[in-house]
Amino acid sequence: MDRENTNYEVLSDAAGRPIKAWTVGVPFEDEAKEQLRNLRGLPFIHKWVAVMPDVHRGYGATVGSVVPTVGAVVPAAVGVDIGCGMIAVRTTLRADQLPDSLRGVRSAIEAAVPHGRTDNGGRNDRGAWKDSPATHTAAWASLVSGYEQIVAKHPHIGRGPQLGHLGTLGTGNHFIELCLDEADGVWLMLHSGSRGVGNRIGSHFIELAKKDMSRFHIHLPDADLAYLPEGTEHFDDYVFAVSWAQDFAAMNRELMLRSTVEALKASGELPPFELAESAVNCHHNYISREHHFGKNCFVTRKGAVRARAGDMGIIPGSMGARSYIVRGKGNADAFHSCSHGAGRVMSRAAAKKRFTLEDHAKATEGVECRKDADVIDETPAAYKPIDAVMAAQADLVEVVHTLKQVVCVKG
């Protein structure tokens, strides 16, 4: 790997455009590098691929990548958790106003927001609403016409929950947290995306892109990099569906935040409080139309947050580490981007084999959270050290608030 300056590293060869990687001082696995080399060889990449310090191998395309394209998009470069992202807000509560035991606070959140997945996602799935609240039904009314337009052309996308998932958390690395900032202020922060409907949209168009590659006799080094050329029917349909799923995801986070606030106010566990700052609501798996280096292009961020000068963003650590509210510096070489979190340093399967319940309990000491075998794959040591990740992107963002969770709800 060649060094271009002190801020990022460059992978370059004669076969493709450069890869600029903000990975100084953090692990950068060979499998992720190979994925990125395949990606940067696509003919419609604009300038280069930017890589964030939380980079790791992902399904289809690399997590922690920023991919500017002209004339085509790669559905797998967004993935199937379209619009996944974060929302956070500071409350008027102070740390000394929290009860000694936070178990009741955690229980109140868990009762208010469906989370997890049971019954194979069927009618008895605890992670979906059986009867959506009126606020959620009203919110769905603003989304339903776009959904119907998508399903009219792609009926397969309609075969699964939509309203029942609006305002629900999901599984995996999605979470709701109560955090303390550097001044002992109390924050609410959560992470989720477009749930089942986003998964269906992503999966459907990834397969359509693969079929189009076969139809056009285009051979790729990795079939998952199948793309949709601009001007084709599937391209227009995908861009519309992705935009809709991103709106669903943003609304999903807003509704969960509202449900969490209402539940905590009614819980009897906390004194009266209000919200003290406007919520930061940002995607980190999405497509955006932007202008960079003289061209209008599509920027696909998979595990990356937009960080234009002044943009507010959220970079969470693992469930036992610090998280950050940040302000973008507008770094042009990174296409105005930053990392979306700490980034995995090992697979879920590897984490389950390596760590014990005792390891996990020690790593999450002081946090009211699940400490059972089903969350071992989310234990902090499965992720990169967040301090190193933040140091590697010091020229991308500035830290505004440093948060440490005291309650963590996982699906």
CSV table of N, CA and C in Angstrom, one decimal, residues 79-80 198-208:
chain,number,residue,atom,x,y,z
A,79,GLY,N,-26.7,-2.4,-0.3
A,79,GLY,CA,-27.1,-3.5,0.5
A,79,GLY,C,-28.6,-3.7,0.7
A,80,VAL,N,-28.9,-4.5,1.7
A,80,VAL,CA,-30.3,-4.8,1.9
A,80,VAL,C,-30.9,-4.0,3.1
A,198,GLY,N,-37.3,-2.8,3.3
A,198,GLY,CA,-36.0,-2.4,2.7
A,198,GLY,C,-35.2,-3.6,2.3
A,199,ASN,N,-35.2,-4.6,3.1
A,199,ASN,CA,-34.5,-5.9,2.8
A,199,ASN,C,-35.1,-6.5,1.5
A,200,ARG,N,-36.4,-6.4,1.3
A,200,ARG,CA,-37.0,-7.0,0.1
A,200,ARG,C,-36.6,-6.1,-1.1
A,201,ILE,N,-36.6,-4.8,-1.0
A,201,ILE,CA,-36.3,-4.0,-2.1
A,201,ILE,C,-34.8,-4.2,-2.5
A,202,GLY,N,-33.9,-4.2,-1.5
A,202,GLY,CA,-32.5,-4.4,-1.8
A,202,GLY,C,-32.3,-5.8,-2.5
A,203,SER,N,-32.8,-6.8,-1.9
A,203,SER,CA,-32.6,-8.2,-2.4
A,203,SER,C,-33.2,-8.3,-3.8
A,204,HIS,N,-34.4,-7.8,-4.1
A,204,HIS,CA,-35.0,-7.9,-5.4
A,204,HIS,C,-34.2,-7.2,-6.4
A,205,PHE,N,-33.7,-6.0,-6.2
A,205,PHE,CA,-33.0,-5.3,-7.2
A,205,PHE,C,-31.5,-5.8,-7.4
A,206,ILE,N,-30.9,-6.4,-6.4
A,206,ILE,CA,-29.6,-7.1,-6.6
A,206,ILE,C,-29.8,-8.2,-7.5
A,207,GLU,N,-30.9,-9.0,-7.4
A,207,GLU,CA,-31.1,-10.1,-8.3
A,207,GLU,C,-31.5,-9.6,-9.7
A,208,LEU,N,-32.2,-8.5,-9.8
A,208,LEU,CA,-32.5,-8.0,-11.1
A,208,LEU,C,-31.3,-7.5,-11.8
